[in-house]
Short mmCIF file of C-alpha atoms and ligand atoms in Angstrom, two decimals:
data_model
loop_
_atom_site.label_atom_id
_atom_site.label_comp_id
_atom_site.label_asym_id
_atom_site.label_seq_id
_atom_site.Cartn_x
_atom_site.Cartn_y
_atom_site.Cartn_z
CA UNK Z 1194 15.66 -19.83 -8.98
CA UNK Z 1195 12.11 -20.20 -8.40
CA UNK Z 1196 10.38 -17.70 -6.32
CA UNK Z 1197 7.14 -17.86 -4.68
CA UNK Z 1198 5.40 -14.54 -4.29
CA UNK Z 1199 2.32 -14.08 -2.22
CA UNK Z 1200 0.17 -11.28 -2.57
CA UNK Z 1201 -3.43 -10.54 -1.33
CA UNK Z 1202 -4.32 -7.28 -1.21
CA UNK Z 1203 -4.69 -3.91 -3.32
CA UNK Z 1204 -1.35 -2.38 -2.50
CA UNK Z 1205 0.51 -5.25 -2.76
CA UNK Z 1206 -0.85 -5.59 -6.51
CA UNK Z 1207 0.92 -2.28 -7.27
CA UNK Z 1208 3.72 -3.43 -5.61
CA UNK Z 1209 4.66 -6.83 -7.46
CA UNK Z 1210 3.58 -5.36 -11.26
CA UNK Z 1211 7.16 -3.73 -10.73
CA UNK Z 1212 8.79 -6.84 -9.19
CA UNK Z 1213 6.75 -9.32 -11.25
CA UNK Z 1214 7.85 -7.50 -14.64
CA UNK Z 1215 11.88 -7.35 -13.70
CA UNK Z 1216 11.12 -11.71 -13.20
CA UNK Z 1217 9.28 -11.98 -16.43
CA UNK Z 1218 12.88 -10.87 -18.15
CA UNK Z 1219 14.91 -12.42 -15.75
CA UNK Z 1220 17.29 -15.58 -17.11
CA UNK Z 1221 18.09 -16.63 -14.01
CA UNK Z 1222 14.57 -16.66 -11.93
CA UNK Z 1223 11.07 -17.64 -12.32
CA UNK Z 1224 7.64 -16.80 -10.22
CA UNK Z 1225 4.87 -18.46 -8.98
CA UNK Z 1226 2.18 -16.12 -8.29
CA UNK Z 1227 -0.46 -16.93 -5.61
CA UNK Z 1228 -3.02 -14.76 -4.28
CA UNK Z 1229 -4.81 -15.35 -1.29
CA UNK Z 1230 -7.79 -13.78 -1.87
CA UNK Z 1231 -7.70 -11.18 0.49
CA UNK Z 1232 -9.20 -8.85 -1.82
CA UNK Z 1233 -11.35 -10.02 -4.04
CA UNK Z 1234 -13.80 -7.72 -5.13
CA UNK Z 1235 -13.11 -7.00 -8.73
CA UNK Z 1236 -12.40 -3.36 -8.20
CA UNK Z 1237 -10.17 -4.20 -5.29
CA UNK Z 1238 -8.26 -7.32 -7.28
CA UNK Z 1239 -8.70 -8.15 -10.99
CA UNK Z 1240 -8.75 -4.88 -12.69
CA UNK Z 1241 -5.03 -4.54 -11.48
CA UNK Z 1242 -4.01 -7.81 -12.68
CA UNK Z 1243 -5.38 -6.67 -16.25
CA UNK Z 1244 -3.94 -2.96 -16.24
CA UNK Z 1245 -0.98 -3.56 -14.74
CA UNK Z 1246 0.12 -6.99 -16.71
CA UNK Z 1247 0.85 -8.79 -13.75
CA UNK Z 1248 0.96 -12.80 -14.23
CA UNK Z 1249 -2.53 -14.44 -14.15
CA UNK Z 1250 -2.53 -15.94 -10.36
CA UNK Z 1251 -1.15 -19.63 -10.61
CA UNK Z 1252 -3.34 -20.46 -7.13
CA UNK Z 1253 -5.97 -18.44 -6.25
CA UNK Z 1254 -6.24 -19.35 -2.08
CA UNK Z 1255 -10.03 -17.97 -1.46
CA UNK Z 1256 -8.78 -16.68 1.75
CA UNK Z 1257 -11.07 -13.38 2.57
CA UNK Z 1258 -13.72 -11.30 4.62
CA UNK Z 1259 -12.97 -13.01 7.75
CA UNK Z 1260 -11.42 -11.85 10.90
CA UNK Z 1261 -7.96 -11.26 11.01
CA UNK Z 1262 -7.73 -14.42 12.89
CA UNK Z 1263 -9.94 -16.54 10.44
CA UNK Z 1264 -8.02 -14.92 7.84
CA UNK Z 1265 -4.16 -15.35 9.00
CA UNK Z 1266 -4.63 -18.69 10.18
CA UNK Z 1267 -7.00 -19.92 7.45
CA UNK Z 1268 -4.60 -18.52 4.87
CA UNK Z 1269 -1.63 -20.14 6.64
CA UNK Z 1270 -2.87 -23.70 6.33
CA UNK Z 1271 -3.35 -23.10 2.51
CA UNK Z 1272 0.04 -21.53 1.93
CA UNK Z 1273 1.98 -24.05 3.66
CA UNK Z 1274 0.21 -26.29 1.08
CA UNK Z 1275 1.36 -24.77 -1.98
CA UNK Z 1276 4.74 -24.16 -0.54
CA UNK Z 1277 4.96 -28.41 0.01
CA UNK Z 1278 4.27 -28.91 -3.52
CA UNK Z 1279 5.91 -26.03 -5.00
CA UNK Z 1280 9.20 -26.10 -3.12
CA UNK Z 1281 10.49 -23.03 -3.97
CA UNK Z 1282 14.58 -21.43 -3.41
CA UNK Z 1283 12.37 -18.11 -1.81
CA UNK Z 1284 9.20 -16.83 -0.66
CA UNK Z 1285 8.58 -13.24 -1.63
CA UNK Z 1286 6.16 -11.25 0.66
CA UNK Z 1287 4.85 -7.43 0.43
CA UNK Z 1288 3.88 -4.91 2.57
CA UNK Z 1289 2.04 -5.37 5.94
CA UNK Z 1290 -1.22 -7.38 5.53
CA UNK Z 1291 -2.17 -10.56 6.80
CA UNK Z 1292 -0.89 -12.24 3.27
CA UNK Z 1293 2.13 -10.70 4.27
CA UNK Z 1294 2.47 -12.70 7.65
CA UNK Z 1295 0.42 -15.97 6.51
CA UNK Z 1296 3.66 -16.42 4.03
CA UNK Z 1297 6.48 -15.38 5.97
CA UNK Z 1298 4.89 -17.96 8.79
CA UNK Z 1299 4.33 -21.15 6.32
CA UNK Z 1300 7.62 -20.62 4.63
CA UNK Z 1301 10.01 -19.50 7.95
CA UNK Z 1302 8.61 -22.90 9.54
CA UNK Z 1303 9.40 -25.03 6.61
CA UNK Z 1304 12.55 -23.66 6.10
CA UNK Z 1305 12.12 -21.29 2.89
CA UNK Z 1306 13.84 -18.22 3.10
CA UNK Z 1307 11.06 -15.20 3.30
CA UNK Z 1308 12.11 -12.03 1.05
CA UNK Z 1309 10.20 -8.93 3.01
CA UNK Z 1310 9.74 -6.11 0.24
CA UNK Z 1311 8.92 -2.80 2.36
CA UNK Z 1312 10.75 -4.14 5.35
CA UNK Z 1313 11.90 -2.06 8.39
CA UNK Z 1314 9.00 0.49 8.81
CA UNK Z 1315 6.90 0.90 11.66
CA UNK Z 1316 4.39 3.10 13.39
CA UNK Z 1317 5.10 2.42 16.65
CA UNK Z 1318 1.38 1.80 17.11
CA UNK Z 1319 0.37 -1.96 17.84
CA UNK Z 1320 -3.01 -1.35 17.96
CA UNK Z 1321 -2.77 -1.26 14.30
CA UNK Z 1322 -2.82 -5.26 12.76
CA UNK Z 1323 -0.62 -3.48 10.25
CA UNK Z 1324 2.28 -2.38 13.03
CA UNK Z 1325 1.96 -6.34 14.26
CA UNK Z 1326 2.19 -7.80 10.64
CA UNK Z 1327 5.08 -6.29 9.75
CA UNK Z 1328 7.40 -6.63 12.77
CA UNK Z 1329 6.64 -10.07 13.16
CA UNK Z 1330 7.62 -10.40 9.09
CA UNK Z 1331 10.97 -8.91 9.69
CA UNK Z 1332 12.02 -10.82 12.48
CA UNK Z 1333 11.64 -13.71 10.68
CA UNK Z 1334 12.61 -12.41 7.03
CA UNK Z 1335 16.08 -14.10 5.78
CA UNK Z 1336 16.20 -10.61 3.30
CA UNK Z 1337 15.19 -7.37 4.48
CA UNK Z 1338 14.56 -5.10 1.59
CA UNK Z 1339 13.94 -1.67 2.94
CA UNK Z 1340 12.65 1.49 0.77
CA UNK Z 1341 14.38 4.10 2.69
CA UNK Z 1342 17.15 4.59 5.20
CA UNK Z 1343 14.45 5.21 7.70
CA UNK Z 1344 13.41 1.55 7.65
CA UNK Z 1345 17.40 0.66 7.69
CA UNK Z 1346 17.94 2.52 11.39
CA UNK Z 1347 14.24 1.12 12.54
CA UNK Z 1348 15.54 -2.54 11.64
CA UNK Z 1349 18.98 -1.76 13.32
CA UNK Z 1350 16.99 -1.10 16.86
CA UNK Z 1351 15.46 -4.22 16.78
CA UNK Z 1352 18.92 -5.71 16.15
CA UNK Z 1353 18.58 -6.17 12.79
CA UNK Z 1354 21.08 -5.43 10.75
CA UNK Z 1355 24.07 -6.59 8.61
CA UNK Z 1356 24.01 -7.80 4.77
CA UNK Z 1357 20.79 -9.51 5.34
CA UNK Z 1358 19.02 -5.64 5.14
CA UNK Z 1359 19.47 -4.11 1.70
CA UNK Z 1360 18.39 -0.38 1.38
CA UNK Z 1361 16.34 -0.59 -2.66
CA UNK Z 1362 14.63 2.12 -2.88
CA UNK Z 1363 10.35 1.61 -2.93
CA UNK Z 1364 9.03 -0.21 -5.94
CA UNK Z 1365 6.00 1.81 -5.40
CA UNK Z 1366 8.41 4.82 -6.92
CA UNK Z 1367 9.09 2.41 -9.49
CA UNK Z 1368 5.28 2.16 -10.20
CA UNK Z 1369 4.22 5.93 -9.65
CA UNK Z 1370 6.89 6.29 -12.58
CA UNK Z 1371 5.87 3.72 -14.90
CA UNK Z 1372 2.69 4.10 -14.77
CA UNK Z 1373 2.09 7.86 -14.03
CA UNK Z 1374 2.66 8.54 -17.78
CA UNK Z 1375 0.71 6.21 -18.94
CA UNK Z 1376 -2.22 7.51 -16.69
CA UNK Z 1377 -2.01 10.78 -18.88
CA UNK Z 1378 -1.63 9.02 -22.16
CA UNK Z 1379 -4.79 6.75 -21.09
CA UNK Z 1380 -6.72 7.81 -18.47
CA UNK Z 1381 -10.08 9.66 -19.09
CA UNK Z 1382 -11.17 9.90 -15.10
CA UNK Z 1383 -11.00 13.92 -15.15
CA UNK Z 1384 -13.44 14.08 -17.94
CA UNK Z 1385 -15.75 11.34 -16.61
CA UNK Z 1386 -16.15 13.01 -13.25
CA UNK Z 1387 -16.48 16.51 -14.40
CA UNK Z 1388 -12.87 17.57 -12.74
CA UNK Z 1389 -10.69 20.35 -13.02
CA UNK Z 1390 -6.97 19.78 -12.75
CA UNK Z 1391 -5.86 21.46 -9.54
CA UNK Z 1392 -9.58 21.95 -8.93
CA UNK Z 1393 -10.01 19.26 -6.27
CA UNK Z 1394 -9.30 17.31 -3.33
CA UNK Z 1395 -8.78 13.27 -3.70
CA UNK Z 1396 -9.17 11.44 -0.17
CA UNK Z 1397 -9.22 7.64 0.79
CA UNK Z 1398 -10.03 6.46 4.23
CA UNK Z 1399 -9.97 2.86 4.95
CA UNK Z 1400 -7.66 2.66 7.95
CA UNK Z 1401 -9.51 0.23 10.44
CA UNK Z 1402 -8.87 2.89 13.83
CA UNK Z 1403 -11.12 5.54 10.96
CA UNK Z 1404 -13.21 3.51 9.61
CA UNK Z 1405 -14.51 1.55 12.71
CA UNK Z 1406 -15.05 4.26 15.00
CA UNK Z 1407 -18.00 5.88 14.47
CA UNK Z 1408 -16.87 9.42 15.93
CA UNK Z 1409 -13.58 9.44 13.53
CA UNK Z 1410 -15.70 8.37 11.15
CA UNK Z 1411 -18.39 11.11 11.16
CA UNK Z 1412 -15.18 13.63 12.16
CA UNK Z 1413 -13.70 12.65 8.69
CA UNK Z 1414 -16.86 13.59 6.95
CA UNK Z 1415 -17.50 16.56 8.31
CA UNK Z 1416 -13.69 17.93 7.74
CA UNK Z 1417 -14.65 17.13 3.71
CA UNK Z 1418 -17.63 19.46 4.44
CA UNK Z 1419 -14.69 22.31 5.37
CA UNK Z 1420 -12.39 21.86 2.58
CA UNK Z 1421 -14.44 23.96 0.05
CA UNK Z 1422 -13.82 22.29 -3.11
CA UNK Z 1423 -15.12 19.15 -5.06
CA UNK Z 1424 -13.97 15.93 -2.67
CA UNK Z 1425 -13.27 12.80 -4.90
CA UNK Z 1426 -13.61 10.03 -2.84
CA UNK Z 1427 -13.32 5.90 -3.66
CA UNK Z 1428 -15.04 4.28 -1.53
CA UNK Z 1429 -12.84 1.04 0.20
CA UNK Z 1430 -15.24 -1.32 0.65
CA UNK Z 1431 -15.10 -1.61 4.30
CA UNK Z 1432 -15.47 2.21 4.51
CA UNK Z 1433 -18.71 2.08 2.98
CA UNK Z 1434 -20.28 -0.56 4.67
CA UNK Z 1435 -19.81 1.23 8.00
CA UNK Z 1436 -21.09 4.82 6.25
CA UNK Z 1437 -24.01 2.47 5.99
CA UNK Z 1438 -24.08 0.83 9.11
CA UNK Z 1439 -23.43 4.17 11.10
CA UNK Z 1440 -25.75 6.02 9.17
CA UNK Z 1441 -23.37 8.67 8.65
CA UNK Z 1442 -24.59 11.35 6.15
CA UNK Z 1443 -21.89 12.26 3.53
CA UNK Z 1444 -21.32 15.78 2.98
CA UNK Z 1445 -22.76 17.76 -0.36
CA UNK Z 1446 -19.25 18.68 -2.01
CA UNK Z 1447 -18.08 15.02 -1.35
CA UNK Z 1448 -17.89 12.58 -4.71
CA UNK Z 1449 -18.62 9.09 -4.31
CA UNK Z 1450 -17.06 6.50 -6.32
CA UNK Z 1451 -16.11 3.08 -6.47
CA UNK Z 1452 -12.57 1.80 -6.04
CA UNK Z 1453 -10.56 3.07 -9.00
CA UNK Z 1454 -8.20 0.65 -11.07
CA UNK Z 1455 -4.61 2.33 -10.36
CA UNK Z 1456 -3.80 4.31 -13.66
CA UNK Z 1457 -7.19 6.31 -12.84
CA UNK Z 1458 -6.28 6.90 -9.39
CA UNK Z 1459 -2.88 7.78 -10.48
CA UNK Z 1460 -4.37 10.82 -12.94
CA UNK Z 1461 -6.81 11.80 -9.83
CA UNK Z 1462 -3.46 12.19 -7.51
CA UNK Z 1463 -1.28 14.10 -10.30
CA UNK Z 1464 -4.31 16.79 -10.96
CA UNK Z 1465 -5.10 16.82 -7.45
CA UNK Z 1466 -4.82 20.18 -5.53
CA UNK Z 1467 -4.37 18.19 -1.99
CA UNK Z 1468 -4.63 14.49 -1.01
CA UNK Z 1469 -6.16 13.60 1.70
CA UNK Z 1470 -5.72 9.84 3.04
CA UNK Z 1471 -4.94 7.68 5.64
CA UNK Z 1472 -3.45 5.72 3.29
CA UNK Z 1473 0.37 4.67 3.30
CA UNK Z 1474 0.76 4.31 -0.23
CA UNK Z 1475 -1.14 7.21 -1.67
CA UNK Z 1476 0.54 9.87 1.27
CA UNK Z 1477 3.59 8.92 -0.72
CA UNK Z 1478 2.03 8.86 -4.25
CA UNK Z 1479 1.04 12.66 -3.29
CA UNK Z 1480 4.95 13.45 -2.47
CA UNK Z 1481 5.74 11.31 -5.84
CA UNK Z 1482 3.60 13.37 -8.22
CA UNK Z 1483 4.46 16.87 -6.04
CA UNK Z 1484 0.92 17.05 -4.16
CA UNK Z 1485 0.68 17.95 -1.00
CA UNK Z 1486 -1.05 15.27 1.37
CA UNK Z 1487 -2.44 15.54 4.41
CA UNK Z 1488 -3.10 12.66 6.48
CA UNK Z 1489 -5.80 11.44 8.29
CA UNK Z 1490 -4.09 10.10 11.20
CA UNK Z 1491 -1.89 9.74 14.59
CA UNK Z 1492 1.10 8.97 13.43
CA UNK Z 1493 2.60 7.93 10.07
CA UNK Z 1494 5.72 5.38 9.11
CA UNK Z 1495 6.61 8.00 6.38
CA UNK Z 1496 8.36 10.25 8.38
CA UNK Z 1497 10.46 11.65 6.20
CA UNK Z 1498 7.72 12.98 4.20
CA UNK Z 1499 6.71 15.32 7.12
CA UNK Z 1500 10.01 16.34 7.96
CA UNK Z 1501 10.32 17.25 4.45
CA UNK Z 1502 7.08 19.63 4.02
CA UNK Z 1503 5.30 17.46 2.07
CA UNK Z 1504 2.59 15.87 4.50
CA UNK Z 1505 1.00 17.37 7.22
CA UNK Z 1506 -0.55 15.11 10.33
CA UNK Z 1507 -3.52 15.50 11.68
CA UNK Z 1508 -5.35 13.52 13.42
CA UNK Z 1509 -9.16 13.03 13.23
CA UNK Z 1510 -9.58 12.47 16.80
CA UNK Z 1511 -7.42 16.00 18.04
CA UNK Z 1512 -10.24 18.46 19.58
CA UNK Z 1513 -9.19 21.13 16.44
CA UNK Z 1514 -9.33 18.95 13.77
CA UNK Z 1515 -12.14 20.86 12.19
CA UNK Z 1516 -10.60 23.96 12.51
CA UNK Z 1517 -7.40 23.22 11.05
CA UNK Z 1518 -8.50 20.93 8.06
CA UNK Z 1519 -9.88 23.61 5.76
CA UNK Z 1520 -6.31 25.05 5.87
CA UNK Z 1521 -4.80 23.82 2.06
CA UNK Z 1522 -0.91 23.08 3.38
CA UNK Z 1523 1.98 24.33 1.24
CA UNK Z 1524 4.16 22.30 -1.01
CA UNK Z 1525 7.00 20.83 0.75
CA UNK Z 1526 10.96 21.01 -0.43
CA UNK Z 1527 11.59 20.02 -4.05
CA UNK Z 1528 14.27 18.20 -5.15
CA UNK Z 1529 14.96 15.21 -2.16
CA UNK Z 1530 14.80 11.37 -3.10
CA UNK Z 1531 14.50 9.40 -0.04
CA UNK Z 1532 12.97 6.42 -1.96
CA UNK Z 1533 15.44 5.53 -4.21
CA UNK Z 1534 16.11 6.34 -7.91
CA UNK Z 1535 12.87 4.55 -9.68
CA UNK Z 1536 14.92 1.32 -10.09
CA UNK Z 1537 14.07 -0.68 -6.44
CA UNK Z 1538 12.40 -3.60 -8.75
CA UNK Z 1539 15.85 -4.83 -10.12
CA UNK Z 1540 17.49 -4.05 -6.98
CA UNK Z 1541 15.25 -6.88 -5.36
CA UNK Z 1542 16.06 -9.20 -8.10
CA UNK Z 1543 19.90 -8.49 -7.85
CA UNK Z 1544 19.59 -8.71 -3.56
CA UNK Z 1545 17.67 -11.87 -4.55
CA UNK Z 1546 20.11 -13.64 -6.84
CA UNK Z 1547 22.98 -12.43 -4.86
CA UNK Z 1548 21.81 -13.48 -1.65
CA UNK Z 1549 20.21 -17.01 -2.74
CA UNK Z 1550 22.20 -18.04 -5.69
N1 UDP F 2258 -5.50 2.76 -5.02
C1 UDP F 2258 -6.15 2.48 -6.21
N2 UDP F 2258 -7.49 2.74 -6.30
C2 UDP F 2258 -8.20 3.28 -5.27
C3 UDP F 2258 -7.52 3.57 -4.06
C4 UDP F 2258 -6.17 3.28 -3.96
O1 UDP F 2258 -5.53 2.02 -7.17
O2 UDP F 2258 -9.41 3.49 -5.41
C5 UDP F 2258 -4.07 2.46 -4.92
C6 UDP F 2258 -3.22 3.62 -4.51
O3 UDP F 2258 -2.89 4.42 -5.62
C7 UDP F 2258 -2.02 2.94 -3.89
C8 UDP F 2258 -2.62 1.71 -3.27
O4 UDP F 2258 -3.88 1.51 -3.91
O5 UDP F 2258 -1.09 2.55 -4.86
C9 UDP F 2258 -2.79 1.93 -1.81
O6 UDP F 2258 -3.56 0.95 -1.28
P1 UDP F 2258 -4.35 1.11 0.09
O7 UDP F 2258 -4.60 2.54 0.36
O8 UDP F 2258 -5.51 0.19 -0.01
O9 UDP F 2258 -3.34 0.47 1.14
P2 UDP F 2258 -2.11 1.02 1.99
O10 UDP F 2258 -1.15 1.67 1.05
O11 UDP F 2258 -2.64 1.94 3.03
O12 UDP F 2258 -1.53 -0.20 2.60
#
């Protein structure tokens, strides 16, 4: 069975190491890897290809730093290309980002059945071009594989529901596992940056309603002013062209760095003494490697995470965010496993051959 994975972006690198190693053992199924070029930096892209011995690219689509518009459709065109010549039994698709909803569009028209790993979550916020990405993807998924029963009951509102939705577990568990020990065998970050373990916060902020308004923006700075301990920050790209193009000063006790590759940032979120992050994957990373995360934002799709002690909201743009983000939360409740038992990346396979065979 040949399957066609598209991939674009940083997360969704992580995400298909796990997915992308259970294939490269697989008798019965084969990949064809094609990246559109979403991220492309070499910080942002290649160095996870290398670390995380994911298969060299077979097209490489060029497709990046345009609008979401120029992006999506420009990516579309390309895909639907490949997909002609490639003609393969599935389309595999990750996550939430335009890649995501560039594939799922070329192959649903053409008549290839679109795999959704990550399906079924959802802010409730359409503002967000993440919110829009992935319900689109899921109405027009064939396979709906969902990390958590949270995702299951969102997907069953919408009316979607039956054996097309399979619940796997997160492949990002998969990779926190796999990779989180050989971040301590291998990684040397602490020492490079003069850390601590337990000594410091790690934060990432790239979430477009953050990073393009200048008030959240400068509100998110000075909360790392409050927190009163070393703030590692790597920088996302866009985040630090609109530092610049603000002019926003960046507090004393805050660390600048570039994008790490992901067994660094892995040994910065295990020694960690909070996260901070309006990041989806790395709110559950913290829960993963026991830190507790606060995030930087309205609302989150990881609900469960809250409800479970582990990550506290709060939003940059709430009139006491400063007065409440100096506050270190407490560890949430040991001991739950909403995402699954560190095995989602042959549960897609098996959904995959079961469903499509
Ligand atoms: N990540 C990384 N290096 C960094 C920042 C993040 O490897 O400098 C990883 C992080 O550990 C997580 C993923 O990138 O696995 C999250 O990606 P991102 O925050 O860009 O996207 P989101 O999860 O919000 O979609």
């Amino acid at each position: 069975m040949k399957i066609l994975t598209i991939v674009g972006a940083r997360p969704q690198f992580i995400k298909a190491a796990t997915v992308s190693r259970v294939i490269s053992k697989s008798t019965t199924c084969s990949e064809v890897m094609v990246h559109t070029g979403q991220h492309f930096d070499a910080n942002m892209s290649d160095v996870f290809f290398q670390e995380l011995d994911i298969p060299e690219p077979a097209y490489n689509l060029g497709v990046g730093g345009g609008t979401h518009g120029q992006n999506t459709g420009r990516m579309l065109e390309a895909i639907e290309t490949v997909m002609l010549k490639e003609r393969p039994d599935v389309t595999l698709v990750y996550g939430d980002t335009d890649s995501t909803l560039a594939g799922a569009l070329a192959a649903a028209k053409i008549h290839v059945p679109v795999v959704h790993v990550e399906a079924g979550l959802r802010s409730f916020n359409k503002r967000m071009p993440e919110e829009i990405n992935r319900q689109l993807t899921d109405h027009i998924s064939s396979l709906l594989l969902t990390p958590n029963n949270v995702a299951v009951e969102n997907l069953a509102k919408e009316g979607i529901a039956g054996p097309r939705v399979r619940n796997v577990g997160d492949v990002m568990y998969d990779a926190a596992l796999f990779f989180g020990e050989k971040a301590e065998r291998t990684s040397r970050i602490l020492e490079r940056l003069d850390l601590a373990s337990k000594g410091f916060v790690l934060a990432t902020v790239h979430r477009q309603e953050n990073t393009d308004d200048v008030k959240r923006l400068g509100t998110i700075l000075d909360g790392f002013a409050r927190m009163a301990r070393p703030v590692v920050l790597p920088l996302h790209p866009r985040t630090k062209q609109r530092i610049a193009s603000f002019g926003l000063q960046v507090p004393g006790n805050v660390q600048i760095v570039e994008p790490l590759g992901y067994i660094d940032m892995v040994m910065l979120e295990k020694h960690a003494s909070l996260v901070a992050t309006d990041s989806g994957g790395v709110q559950k990373e913290a829960y993963f490697h026991g830190v507790p995360c606060l995030t930087l934002r309205d609302e989150t799709e990881w609900v469960e995470l809250v409800q479970l002690g582990w990550n506290t909201l709060l939003s940059p743009g709430a009139g006491d965010f400063l007065d409440k983000v100096g506050v270190l939360p407490a560890p949430g409740v040991p001991g739950a496993s909403p995402y699954g038992n560190g095995n989602a990346a042959d549960l897609v396979i098996d959904a995959i051959v079961d469903a499509f065979r």
